[in-house]
Amino acid sequence: MMPHAVSSLLHMEQVNTEDCEGVSAGAFVFQSRPNHSLTHRQQQLVLWSLATVCFATASGFALLGYWLILPFAGLEIGLLAWALETLRSREGDYETLTIEGDVIVLEWHAGTHGERREMNRQWARVICDCGTSGRNCRLSLSSHGRETKVGQYLSDEARLQLAATLRRKLQA
Amino acid sequence: MSDAAHAHDDHGHHAHPTGIMRWLTTTNHKDIGSLYLWFSLIMLFTAGSMALLIRSELFEPGMQLMHPDFFNQLTTMHGLIMIFGVIMPAFTGFANWQVPLMIGAPDMAFPRMNNWSFWLLPVAGIMLLGSFWLPGGAVAGGWTMYPPLFIQGGVSYDLTILAIHIMGLSSIMGSINIITTILNMRAPGLTLMKMPMFVWTWLITAYLLIATMPVLAGAVTMLLTDRNFGTHFFNAAGGGDPVMFQHIFWFFGHPEVYILILPAFGIISQIIPTFSRKPLFGYASMVYATASIAILSFTVWAHHMFAVGMPVAAQLFFMFSTMLIAVPTGVKVFNWVATMWKGSLTFETPMLFAIAFVCLFTIGGFSGLVLAMAPVDIQLQDTYYVVAHFHYVLVSGALFSIFAGIYYWLPKWTGHMYNETLGKTHFWLSVIGMNIVFFPMHFLGLAGMPRRIPDYALQFTEFNQIATVGAFIFGFSQLIFLVLVLKTIKGGAKASDQVWEGAQGLEWTVPSPAPYHTFETAPVVK
């Protein structure tokens, strides 16, 4: 049992800031990123602790002539290293939505891929539709026949909140 | 929208595949958890049917129903399937369902790898079961695969080695997923020492799996090369050492025992506080005890091999290190009892199974202490006393904790309350049946009845008949469980979000049934 209480699920970790670098004071900036609770140092600790145990065991048996454990230990630790490296590469993932003057800028970065799209505020429309249960909500911005989804790291509730905020901002 | 943008946003919020494709292609942790649990249940009935055949043959001395070689095949496959096809997948199913919900993560860290981890299992299961129809039948040398028997067997032995490799790969991928999910996807504020015990026990179990699986993979590969490529790792005829296989196997095998029981400790540590309406007594000591058990599990392997002959110093070392494990295990049992002490206890089915676990697992633990003593073990090695011991650990321990966990979380999974009367009927028949099967086996073992034999001396008849009657009570009472699960999935009283009055943790803050997607925004734990 967890010894401490849990806060409301609607609490949002994402940053909703008006004073990001590189944008004017009046701009609206909404940035979200996935949650990472493991630091790079801790990742290294996990990898090396397991690698040490696996290779020490496998080497011990190899010294006795039973060397076929060693390649399996290598493969397994290789897979673990790949998994941790993949997690590390996701640490920089983010999604940023900026409304500054008449320009809306959507930027996102996932793994090695980065993308940026600009649209005119006057032509942009907020589209938000949910499943019949009020869940599985999809939020996107549409302009000139192109639809771009936003809020990939958000819950349904947070997407609905963001949709309302965006509608207000676009009408202002 | 660009392709990258499509990829960026492709969450499948709409247009989920339906029918069989949903299950084949799913990357959702709840779907995959359900698949693991259903696979485990099917395998439970398969390997359980084998057990009933075994017990039917043993109802009377002499050969009644089957050829001795088929009896050996059933014994071997019963063990292999129960361990690798029932207990391990069931706990992985729990991990898939519960770990993301308990740590506030939207899914597992590697959802596609999670899909592969599961779908490798049925392939391995089919290989194992299919080997019954191969020339010479299935493997018959015991689940421990000792040479020289394992080197001399037919083609099914090669197929079994391949199946073990596949199951090992599945376990490794599952473990890496669980470790990365727990460590990297915990909700903000959920520090390691605030994690639910079930999450802790699975984290340590995943470490154990990663540490030991290469040893098993290497061992069975060396068996394979001995069989097919002229090597002599374990082939005494070519200068190899068959006893070394036992060392290598049990270096994997004993941590494997804790792989089979640590998640059970975690489930029980969730259930007892809920129905005692008190926090878990000694949370930190539970965490340290779990870690101690895991570490000590690497130092005790040769207690399975006292009878092969080893120096007295080695016997003493392995005897005392084995006894030492009773200390952290005792801490756990003490903490469970202390949690119940002066609690507002109620006895719903999950709690009944949890209390039965504490009592009966302790019996298995005590018989383990008896077997830890080298001079006693040499007398009891390969007798029914050992069979009684490990069934008290794995049936009333691991399997009962699985039942307890399913009753505990089924309302959260399905959105419906199960039928309490059916649940309690299942509980009492299981507890009574289980004790009727396995308790007399202690007496059989002490009287000298060897394990893995299809025939026995006349003086063992009565206890064997009692055990067989108990096996049928226990076996058929599991049909009640199947009916209960199907009824609960189909309908029943609506479960609240909290489900149990005393339940605490993130999983109880989401609706019942838990939505397909949960915690897309991480909650904050204070």
XYZ file of C-alpha atoms in Angstrom:
698
model
C 0.000 0.000 0.000
C 1.294 3.429 -0.811
C 1.888 5.410 2.325
C 0.963 8.710 0.728
C -2.139 10.126 -0.831
C -2.624 10.639 -4.525
C -3.558 14.001 -5.920
C -6.280 14.695 -8.438
C -5.814 13.006 -11.795
C -6.587 16.278 -13.534
C -3.405 17.815 -12.267
C -1.283 18.527 -15.331
C 2.419 18.221 -15.301
C 2.696 20.033 -18.626
C 3.936 23.587 -18.765
C 1.473 26.264 -19.786
C 3.688 29.281 -19.920
C 3.398 32.756 -21.293
C 7.053 33.624 -20.932
C 9.085 31.166 -22.965
C 12.386 32.142 -24.511
C 12.292 33.489 -28.034
C 8.688 34.619 -28.004
C 7.194 37.937 -27.094
C 5.617 38.586 -23.712
C 2.058 38.415 -25.040
C 2.466 35.082 -26.817
C 0.674 31.920 -25.731
C 2.953 28.921 -25.429
C 1.821 25.428 -24.486
C 4.489 22.790 -24.156
C 4.029 19.198 -23.131
C 6.438 16.316 -22.847
C 6.208 12.694 -21.725
C 7.021 11.805 -18.167
C 10.527 10.389 -17.509
C 11.340 9.335 -13.990
C 14.735 7.776 -14.717
C 17.817 9.972 -15.048
C 20.667 9.114 -17.406
C 22.864 8.271 -14.417
C 20.227 5.898 -13.054
C 19.926 4.262 -16.477
C 23.659 3.609 -16.424
C 23.368 2.170 -12.941
C 20.614 -0.235 -14.037
C 22.594 -1.350 -17.067
C 25.917 -1.837 -15.306
C 24.450 -3.556 -12.271
C 22.734 -6.142 -14.431
C 25.658 -6.442 -16.835
C 28.032 -7.069 -13.937
C 25.894 -9.856 -12.488
C 25.240 -11.482 -15.880
C 28.810 -11.329 -17.136
C 30.327 -12.361 -13.807
C 28.111 -15.448 -13.772
C 28.673 -16.247 -17.430
C 32.439 -15.692 -17.157
C 32.629 -17.949 -14.116
C 30.999 -20.775 -16.029
C 33.090 -19.989 -19.132
C 36.276 -20.385 -17.087
C 35.057 -23.868 -16.194
C 34.585 -24.604 -19.903
C 30.843 -23.919 -20.154
C 31.254 -20.906 -22.402
C 27.883 -21.006 -24.168
C 26.254 -18.953 -21.434
C 28.437 -15.984 -22.353
C 26.898 -15.170 -25.774
C 23.399 -15.300 -24.311
C 24.431 -12.904 -21.556
C 25.891 -10.607 -24.220
C 22.710 -10.711 -26.317
C 20.523 -10.032 -23.334
C 22.558 -7.135 -22.021
C 22.703 -5.802 -25.589
C 18.909 -5.835 -25.716
C 18.736 -4.075 -22.350
C 21.262 -1.464 -23.526
C 19.179 -0.873 -26.669
C 16.042 -0.438 -24.563
C 17.710 2.057 -22.249
C 19.245 3.931 -25.186
C 15.797 4.143 -26.792
C 14.421 5.600 -23.575
C 17.265 8.119 -23.510
C 16.521 9.137 -27.089
C 12.923 9.845 -26.060
C 13.982 12.148 -23.239
C 14.007 15.104 -25.599
C 10.514 14.486 -26.979
C 8.220 17.444 -26.717
C 5.307 19.174 -28.374
C 5.013 22.955 -28.410
C 2.129 25.077 -29.558
C 2.808 28.821 -29.836
C 0.305 31.529 -30.719
C 2.036 34.819 -31.368
C 0.226 37.558 -33.220
C -1.419 36.010 -36.255
C 0.876 33.022 -36.408
C 0.345 29.613 -34.847
C 3.443 27.450 -34.682
C 3.269 23.752 -33.917
C 6.543 22.032 -33.180
C 7.204 18.522 -32.073
C 10.179 16.299 -31.606
C 9.988 12.523 -31.212
C 13.163 10.436 -31.133
C 15.223 11.577 -34.100
C 12.270 13.141 -35.912
C 11.399 16.783 -35.606
C 8.636 18.679 -37.355
C 7.372 22.254 -37.444
C 4.218 23.632 -38.966
C 2.964 27.178 -39.136
C -0.600 28.268 -39.811
C -2.478 31.521 -39.931
C -4.483 32.212 -36.803
C -7.376 33.646 -38.816
C -7.753 30.447 -40.803
C -7.174 27.952 -38.008
C -10.023 25.902 -36.540
C -10.009 23.783 -33.387
C -11.419 20.303 -33.896
C -12.084 18.200 -30.848
C -14.162 15.043 -30.976
C -14.532 12.299 -28.441
C -15.810 8.739 -28.518
C -19.337 7.931 -27.398
C -18.178 7.420 -23.806
C -16.615 10.876 -23.722
C -13.219 9.243 -23.919
C -10.619 8.764 -26.656
C -10.768 12.478 -27.467
C -8.862 13.738 -30.464
C -7.733 17.329 -30.650
C -6.409 18.922 -33.821
C -5.913 22.247 -35.506
C -7.111 22.571 -39.080
C -6.120 25.121 -41.679
C -6.306 25.122 -45.479
C -7.644 21.575 -45.524
C -4.783 20.182 -43.428
C -5.391 18.841 -40.008
C -2.650 18.585 -37.395
C -3.206 16.702 -34.167
C -2.063 18.305 -30.938
C -1.870 17.169 -27.327
C -0.393 13.731 -27.819
C 0.981 13.608 -24.269
C -2.285 14.738 -22.698
C -5.180 12.895 -21.122
C -8.707 13.263 -22.488
C -9.526 15.752 -19.762
C -6.440 17.818 -20.475
C -7.180 17.745 -24.226
C -10.663 19.105 -23.569
C -9.185 21.856 -21.386
C -6.644 22.721 -24.063
C -9.375 22.741 -26.736
C -11.396 25.280 -24.739
C -8.308 27.432 -24.183
C -7.413 27.345 -27.874
C -10.932 28.306 -28.937
C -10.772 31.310 -26.608
C -7.362 32.320 -27.877
C -8.346 32.022 -31.538
C -11.501 34.031 -31.050
C -9.697 36.767 -29.118
C -0.416 16.718 -42.594
C 3.026 15.270 -43.110
C 3.881 11.629 -42.568
C 5.912 12.597 -39.573
C 2.934 14.375 -38.197
C 0.815 11.289 -38.747
C 3.393 9.177 -36.997
C 3.664 11.779 -34.293
C -0.005 11.614 -33.509
C -0.876 8.065 -34.354
C -2.313 6.939 -31.030
C -5.136 4.838 -32.247
C -7.713 6.887 -30.394
C -10.110 5.860 -33.137
C -10.358 2.845 -35.373
C -9.058 0.172 -33.009
C -8.830 -3.131 -34.882
C -11.650 -5.446 -33.922
C -12.081 -9.218 -33.677
C -9.039 -11.424 -33.826
C -6.868 -8.624 -35.240
C -7.406 -6.600 -32.072
C -5.776 -9.329 -30.057
C -3.046 -10.182 -32.563
C -1.886 -6.627 -33.062
C -2.699 -5.030 -29.748
C -0.052 -2.998 -27.981
C -2.345 -1.992 -25.134
C -1.083 -3.186 -21.764
C -4.571 -4.142 -20.604
C -5.270 -6.264 -23.684
C -1.892 -7.950 -23.384
C -2.439 -8.508 -19.662
C -5.742 -10.206 -20.454
C -4.061 -12.359 -23.116
C -1.412 -13.508 -20.644
C -4.061 -14.355 -18.057
C -6.242 -16.290 -20.505
C -3.221 -18.171 -21.832
C -2.282 -19.031 -18.285
C -5.804 -20.251 -17.480
C -5.905 -22.476 -20.578
C -2.508 -23.910 -19.663
C -3.697 -24.412 -16.067
C -6.515 -26.625 -17.275
C -4.162 -28.429 -19.681
C -1.441 -29.171 -17.136
C -4.084 -29.741 -14.460
C -5.673 -32.435 -16.630
C -2.261 -34.083 -16.846
C -2.080 -34.010 -13.055
C -5.463 -35.725 -12.838
C -4.264 -38.436 -15.225
C -1.162 -38.880 -13.088
C -3.235 -39.088 -9.915
C -5.678 -41.530 -11.583
C -2.829 -43.866 -12.408
C -1.578 -43.590 -8.831
C -4.983 -44.353 -7.298
C -3.952 -47.968 -7.006
C -0.612 -49.768 -7.084
C 0.190 -51.507 -10.343
C -0.283 -50.191 -13.851
C -3.878 -49.352 -14.749
C -4.270 -46.642 -17.312
C -1.077 -45.928 -19.169
C 2.375 -47.044 -20.179
C 5.078 -46.012 -17.681
C 6.833 -43.943 -20.344
C 3.653 -41.944 -20.961
C 3.381 -41.456 -17.196
C 6.887 -39.982 -17.218
C 5.962 -37.730 -20.134
C 2.911 -36.468 -18.243
C 4.974 -35.814 -15.104
C 7.596 -33.877 -17.042
C 5.165 -31.843 -19.101
C 2.974 -31.112 -16.076
C 5.978 -29.512 -14.367
C 7.249 -27.623 -17.402
C 3.821 -26.253 -18.329
C 2.813 -25.314 -14.797
C 6.038 -23.357 -14.304
C 6.599 -21.780 -17.712
C 3.026 -21.804 -19.023
C 0.881 -21.073 -15.975
C 2.572 -19.357 -13.047
C 5.053 -17.162 -14.929
C 2.574 -15.947 -17.595
C -0.096 -15.306 -14.955
C 2.221 -13.037 -12.985
C 3.301 -11.320 -16.210
C -0.386 -10.799 -16.959
C -0.812 -9.129 -13.577
C 2.268 -7.002 -14.251
C 0.870 -5.904 -17.604
C -2.501 -4.985 -16.188
C -1.424 -3.500 -12.901
C 2.056 -2.010 -13.107
C 1.113 0.891 -15.439
C -2.076 1.508 -13.446
C -0.202 1.434 -10.155
C 2.583 3.787 -11.197
C 0.426 6.189 -13.206
C 1.890 5.295 -16.608
C -0.148 5.309 -19.830
C 1.233 1.949 -20.995
C 4.364 -0.178 -20.899
C 7.598 1.430 -22.062
C 7.818 -0.757 -25.185
C 4.291 -1.677 -26.251
C 5.263 -3.484 -29.473
C 7.877 -5.554 -27.684
C 5.157 -6.341 -25.175
C 3.009 -7.744 -27.983
C 5.885 -9.936 -29.188
C 6.608 -11.105 -25.646
C 3.122 -12.476 -25.380
C 2.702 -13.989 -28.841
C 5.919 -15.975 -28.511
C 4.322 -17.883 -25.643
C 1.545 -19.692 -27.554
C 4.143 -20.721 -30.138
C 6.273 -22.278 -27.401
C 3.194 -23.805 -25.782
C 2.151 -25.467 -29.027
C 5.674 -26.832 -29.472
C 5.659 -28.320 -25.984
C 2.208 -29.860 -26.279
C 2.752 -30.928 -29.892
C 5.738 -33.000 -28.840
C 3.330 -35.626 -27.448
C 2.576 -36.581 -31.056
C 6.199 -36.871 -32.161
C 7.966 -40.235 -32.471
C 8.939 -41.309 -28.967
C 6.483 -38.920 -27.365
C 7.182 -35.852 -25.265
C 10.157 -35.326 -22.973
C 10.073 -37.746 -20.077
C 13.194 -37.102 -18.022
C 11.685 -34.588 -15.578
C 11.284 -30.816 -15.914
C 14.885 -30.371 -14.742
C 16.136 -31.895 -18.014
C 19.072 -33.697 -16.415
C 21.549 -35.483 -18.666
C 22.194 -38.262 -19.537
C 18.436 -38.903 -20.007
C 17.945 -35.625 -21.804
C 20.849 -36.275 -24.151
C 19.492 -39.691 -25.087
C 15.868 -38.749 -25.868
C 14.098 -38.410 -29.216
C 13.316 -35.428 -31.416
C 10.857 -33.966 -28.909
C 13.822 -33.105 -26.697
C 15.180 -30.778 -29.385
C 11.743 -29.233 -29.775
C 11.530 -28.709 -26.021
C 14.899 -26.953 -26.016
C 13.634 -24.655 -28.761
C 10.421 -24.023 -26.824
C 12.428 -23.133 -23.723
C 14.522 -20.700 -25.755
C 11.374 -19.046 -27.059
C 9.828 -18.813 -23.599
C 13.112 -17.438 -22.280
C 13.160 -14.778 -24.994
C 9.596 -13.881 -24.093
C 10.553 -13.598 -20.414
C 13.587 -11.447 -21.156
C 11.615 -9.029 -23.323
C 8.880 -8.908 -20.705
C 11.418 -8.253 -17.947
C 13.159 -5.466 -19.824
C 9.754 -3.902 -20.466
C 8.788 -4.132 -16.816
C 12.089 -2.741 -15.535
C 12.045 0.205 -17.947
C 8.366 0.885 -17.293
C 8.740 0.887 -13.522
C 11.920 2.916 -13.460
C 11.177 5.401 -16.229
C 7.434 5.891 -16.233
C 6.569 6.417 -12.589
C 4.274 9.358 -11.988
C 5.943 12.494 -10.628
C 6.293 12.154 -6.880
C 6.105 8.374 -6.918
C 9.568 7.666 -5.565
C 10.878 4.125 -5.305
C 10.016 3.917 -1.615
C 6.437 4.982 -2.294
C 5.835 2.286 -4.904
C 3.214 -0.353 -4.135
C 4.742 -3.645 -2.966
C 3.456 -5.464 -6.034
C 5.508 -3.119 -8.212
C 8.546 -3.589 -6.013
C 8.326 -7.357 -6.098
C 7.991 -7.335 -9.882
C 10.968 -5.001 -10.260
C 13.106 -7.413 -8.257
C 11.648 -10.409 -10.094
C 12.531 -8.828 -13.438
C 16.110 -8.323 -12.221
C 16.243 -11.985 -11.238
C 14.892 -13.051 -14.623
C 17.459 -11.018 -16.507
C 20.253 -12.288 -14.294
C 19.355 -15.963 -14.668
C 17.855 -16.448 -18.102
C 21.217 -16.539 -19.957
C 22.242 -19.392 -17.643
C 19.188 -21.448 -18.614
C 19.597 -20.560 -22.286
C 23.282 -21.554 -22.210
C 22.544 -24.788 -20.341
C 19.882 -26.007 -22.765
C 21.986 -24.922 -25.749
C 24.859 -27.036 -24.456
C 22.416 -29.935 -24.131
C 21.415 -29.292 -27.736
C 25.007 -29.289 -28.974
C 25.736 -32.429 -26.946
C 22.767 -34.084 -28.616
C 23.373 -32.939 -32.178
C 26.848 -31.494 -32.715
C 29.202 -33.897 -30.988
C 30.155 -31.714 -28.031
C 30.623 -33.259 -24.611
C 29.739 -30.577 -22.113
C 27.580 -32.938 -20.085
C 28.100 -36.254 -21.849
C 30.114 -38.472 -19.535
C 30.862 -40.845 -22.420
C 32.948 -38.093 -24.030
C 34.523 -36.768 -20.845
C 31.750 -34.323 -19.969
C 30.312 -33.758 -16.516
C 26.571 -34.408 -16.083
C 26.694 -33.147 -12.493
C 27.865 -29.780 -13.801
C 24.561 -29.513 -15.648
C 22.833 -29.759 -12.296
C 24.973 -26.933 -10.918
C 24.233 -24.755 -13.940
C 20.545 -25.660 -14.031
C 19.991 -24.931 -10.350
C 21.978 -21.714 -10.522
C 19.067 -20.688 -12.737
C 16.505 -22.904 -11.042
C 16.629 -21.631 -7.524
C 16.269 -17.940 -8.405
C 13.474 -19.213 -10.670
C 11.694 -20.448 -7.540
C 11.716 -16.872 -6.272
C 10.681 -15.595 -9.697
C 7.609 -17.764 -9.127
C 6.916 -16.524 -5.613
C 8.061 -12.886 -5.268
C 5.160 -11.468 -7.334
C 2.875 -13.589 -5.128
C 4.319 -11.789 -2.096
C 3.524 -8.525 -3.862
C -0.105 -9.445 -4.521
C -0.624 -10.581 -0.936
C 0.992 -7.358 0.299
C -1.664 -5.404 -1.632
C -4.616 -7.473 -0.475
C -4.008 -7.884 3.254
C -3.814 -4.119 4.004
C -6.978 -3.511 1.951
C -9.110 -5.970 3.884
C -7.444 -5.113 7.199
C -8.113 -1.425 6.550
C -4.609 -0.629 7.750
C -1.389 0.335 5.964
C 1.055 -2.480 5.347
C 3.112 -3.031 8.491
C 6.827 -2.416 7.909
C 6.734 -1.328 4.267
C 10.481 -0.598 4.124
C 11.375 -3.901 5.764
C 9.184 -5.675 3.189
C 11.169 -4.056 0.378
C 14.510 -4.941 1.951
C 13.325 -8.482 2.733
C 12.320 -8.974 -0.902
C 15.694 -7.741 -2.113
C 17.475 -9.943 0.450
C 15.580 -13.017 -0.695
C 16.534 -12.250 -4.295
C 20.213 -11.825 -3.481
C 20.353 -14.907 -1.258
C 18.639 -16.964 -3.953
C 21.928 -16.946 -5.896
C 23.808 -18.608 -3.050
C 21.701 -21.678 -2.348
C 21.475 -23.645 -5.575
C 23.343 -26.737 -4.437
C 20.772 -27.572 -1.745
C 18.963 -29.286 -4.631
C 22.001 -31.511 -5.057
C 23.103 -32.664 -1.611
C 22.667 -36.262 -2.754
C 25.153 -35.978 -5.651
C 28.021 -35.766 -3.194
C 29.937 -32.668 -2.214
C 32.494 -31.646 0.411
C 31.160 -31.183 3.933
C 32.180 -27.505 3.821
C 30.003 -27.015 0.737
C 27.141 -28.872 2.361
C 27.392 -26.626 5.390
C 27.566 -23.481 3.295
C 24.508 -24.352 1.226
C 22.631 -25.620 4.268
C 23.135 -22.416 6.251
C 22.622 -20.065 3.323
C 19.330 -21.830 2.603
C 18.249 -21.498 6.208
C 19.192 -17.835 6.087
C 16.463 -17.215 3.514
C 13.950 -18.078 6.226
C 14.869 -14.805 7.959
C 13.615 -12.303 5.308
C 10.738 -14.662 4.527
C 9.863 -14.690 8.213
C 9.957 -10.880 8.191
C 7.323 -10.940 5.467
C 5.064 -13.398 7.241
C 5.432 -11.396 10.465
C 4.537 -8.163 8.657
C 1.438 -9.688 7.039
C 0.248 -10.956 10.419
C 1.103 -7.623 12.064
C -0.878 -5.820 9.351
C -3.919 -7.908 10.228
C -3.364 -7.425 13.957
C -6.125 -5.175 15.354
C -7.280 -4.373 11.836
C -10.942 -4.097 10.824
C -10.837 -7.377 8.986
C -13.436 -8.564 6.509
C -13.228 -11.856 4.725
C -14.083 -11.398 1.081
C -12.696 -14.023 -1.309
C -9.374 -12.239 -2.052
C -8.680 -11.958 1.672
C -9.590 -15.606 2.247
C -7.092 -16.670 -0.406
C -4.505 -14.274 1.064
C -4.909 -15.714 4.569
C -4.755 -19.238 3.158
C -1.579 -18.186 1.360
C 0.044 -16.991 4.585
C -0.837 -20.180 6.469
C -0.175 -22.754 3.765
C 2.859 -21.103 2.198
C 4.379 -21.110 5.673
C 3.883 -24.884 5.816
C 5.741 -25.098 2.483
C 8.443 -22.867 3.926
C 8.863 -25.039 6.996
C 9.109 -28.233 4.953
C 11.715 -26.350 2.906
C 13.689 -25.755 6.099
C 13.508 -29.469 6.838
C 14.877 -30.202 3.366
C 17.587 -27.560 3.794
C 19.304 -29.775 6.364
C 21.774 -31.809 4.365
C 21.573 -35.057 6.373
C 17.765 -34.990 6.277
C 17.682 -34.038 2.622
C 19.861 -36.999 1.698
C 17.133 -39.218 3.205
C 14.234 -37.346 1.629
C 15.781 -36.559 -1.769
C 13.459 -37.583 -4.608
C 10.684 -38.715 -2.273
C 7.107 -37.471 -2.099
C 8.143 -35.198 0.779
C 9.809 -32.981 -1.835
C 6.661 -33.152 -3.992
C 4.574 -32.066 -0.998
C 7.002 -29.243 -0.200
C 7.076 -27.612 -3.602
C 3.352 -28.012 -4.149
C 2.671 -26.204 -0.872
C 4.913 -23.429 -2.174
C 3.602 -23.314 -5.723
C -0.070 -24.239 -5.330
C -1.041 -22.721 -2.001
C 1.637 -20.079 -2.555
C 1.871 -18.957 -6.147
C -1.459 -20.264 -7.498
C -3.525 -19.096 -4.510
C -1.973 -15.648 -4.777
C -2.993 -15.605 -8.454
C -6.566 -16.467 -7.474
C -6.439 -13.819 -4.747
C -5.173 -11.224 -7.223
C -7.802 -12.060 -9.811
C -10.635 -11.781 -7.273
C -9.108 -8.535 -6.014
C -8.676 -6.779 -9.357
C -11.371 -8.480 -11.468
C -13.974 -5.787 -10.618
C -11.506 -3.113 -11.747
C -10.812 -5.006 -14.964
C -14.393 -5.904 -15.880
C -16.430 -3.206 -14.130
C -18.541 -5.897 -12.441
C -18.454 -7.448 -9.001
C -17.973 -11.190 -9.014
C -20.396 -13.538 -7.292
C -19.115 -13.748 -3.707
C -20.918 -17.028 -2.991
C -19.287 -18.707 -5.970
C -15.947 -17.169 -4.999
C -16.147 -18.510 -1.460
C -17.280 -21.921 -2.711
C -14.264 -21.970 -5.009
C -12.031 -20.953 -2.117
C -13.195 -23.594 0.342
C -13.176 -26.422 -2.192
C -9.700 -25.370 -3.352
C -8.261 -25.140 0.156
C -9.791 -28.411 1.290
C -8.956 -30.199 -1.978
C -5.407 -28.871 -2.031
C -4.679 -30.070 1.496
C -6.209 -33.475 0.833
C -3.910 -33.886 -2.186
C -0.657 -32.650 -0.834
C -0.636 -33.098 2.950
C -0.579 -36.929 2.792
C 2.384 -36.666 0.458
C 4.514 -35.594 3.436
C 3.743 -38.957 5.062
C 4.343 -40.829 1.812
C 7.735 -39.147 1.460
C 8.723 -39.778 5.060
C 7.746 -43.427 4.561
C 10.055 -43.558 1.543
C 7.830 -43.416 -1.525
C 9.943 -42.163 -4.428
C 8.620 -39.428 -6.704
C 8.141 -39.799 -10.494
C 7.099 -43.451 -10.388
C 3.889 -44.860 -11.917
C 3.710 -47.828 -9.542
C 4.409 -48.172 -5.841
C 4.562 -50.598 -2.947
C 1.254 -51.678 -1.367
C 1.799 -49.874 1.936
C 1.489 -46.504 0.196
C -1.988 -47.243 -1.208
C -4.259 -45.434 1.289
C -2.422 -42.114 1.251
C -2.262 -42.230 -2.550
C -5.982 -42.853 -2.763
C -6.685 -39.934 -0.427
C -4.412 -37.727 -2.541
C -6.190 -38.747 -5.733
C -9.622 -37.967 -4.281
C -8.287 -34.564 -3.186
C -6.843 -33.960 -6.648
C -10.250 -34.443 -8.268
C -11.927 -32.148 -5.716
C -9.261 -29.510 -6.294
C -9.233 -29.961 -10.072
C -12.974 -29.819 -10.636
C -13.432 -26.900 -8.236
C -11.431 -24.840 -10.727
C -14.400 -25.094 -13.087
C -16.273 -22.922 -10.568
C -13.546 -20.343 -10.986
C -13.911 -20.466 -14.778
C -17.675 -20.022 -14.537
C -17.227 -17.160 -12.076
C -14.783 -15.323 -14.340
C -17.022 -15.735 -17.401
C -20.096 -14.575 -15.439
C -18.235 -11.527 -14.137
C -17.060 -10.541 -17.591
C -20.591 -10.914 -18.920
C -22.323 -8.887 -16.211
C -23.053 -8.477 -12.542
C -23.393 -5.703 -10.005
C -21.630 -2.537 -11.101
C -18.270 -2.090 -9.424
C -17.426 1.326 -8.011
C -14.132 3.024 -8.863
C -12.757 2.303 -5.402
C -14.215 -1.266 -5.412
C -12.891 -2.122 -1.933
C -13.385 0.217 0.986
C -9.816 -0.082 2.209
C -8.087 -0.104 -1.167
C -5.447 2.555 -1.770
C -3.297 3.312 -4.773
C -3.508 4.872 -8.206
C -5.350 1.966 -9.829
C -8.404 2.679 -7.676
C -8.623 6.297 -8.855
C -9.568 5.346 -12.422
C -13.097 4.243 -13.362
C -14.228 0.603 -13.267
C -13.724 -0.932 -15.750
C -10.408 0.787 -16.293
C -10.658 2.752 -19.566
C -8.703 1.491 -22.567
C -6.299 4.408 -22.157
C -5.372 5.569 -18.669
C -2.944 8.130 -17.284
C -2.097 9.753 -20.606
C -1.194 12.669 -18.384
C 0.834 11.485 -15.445
C -0.872 12.016 -12.075
C 1.128 13.542 -9.246
C 1.696 11.514 -6.092
C 2.191 13.477 -2.869
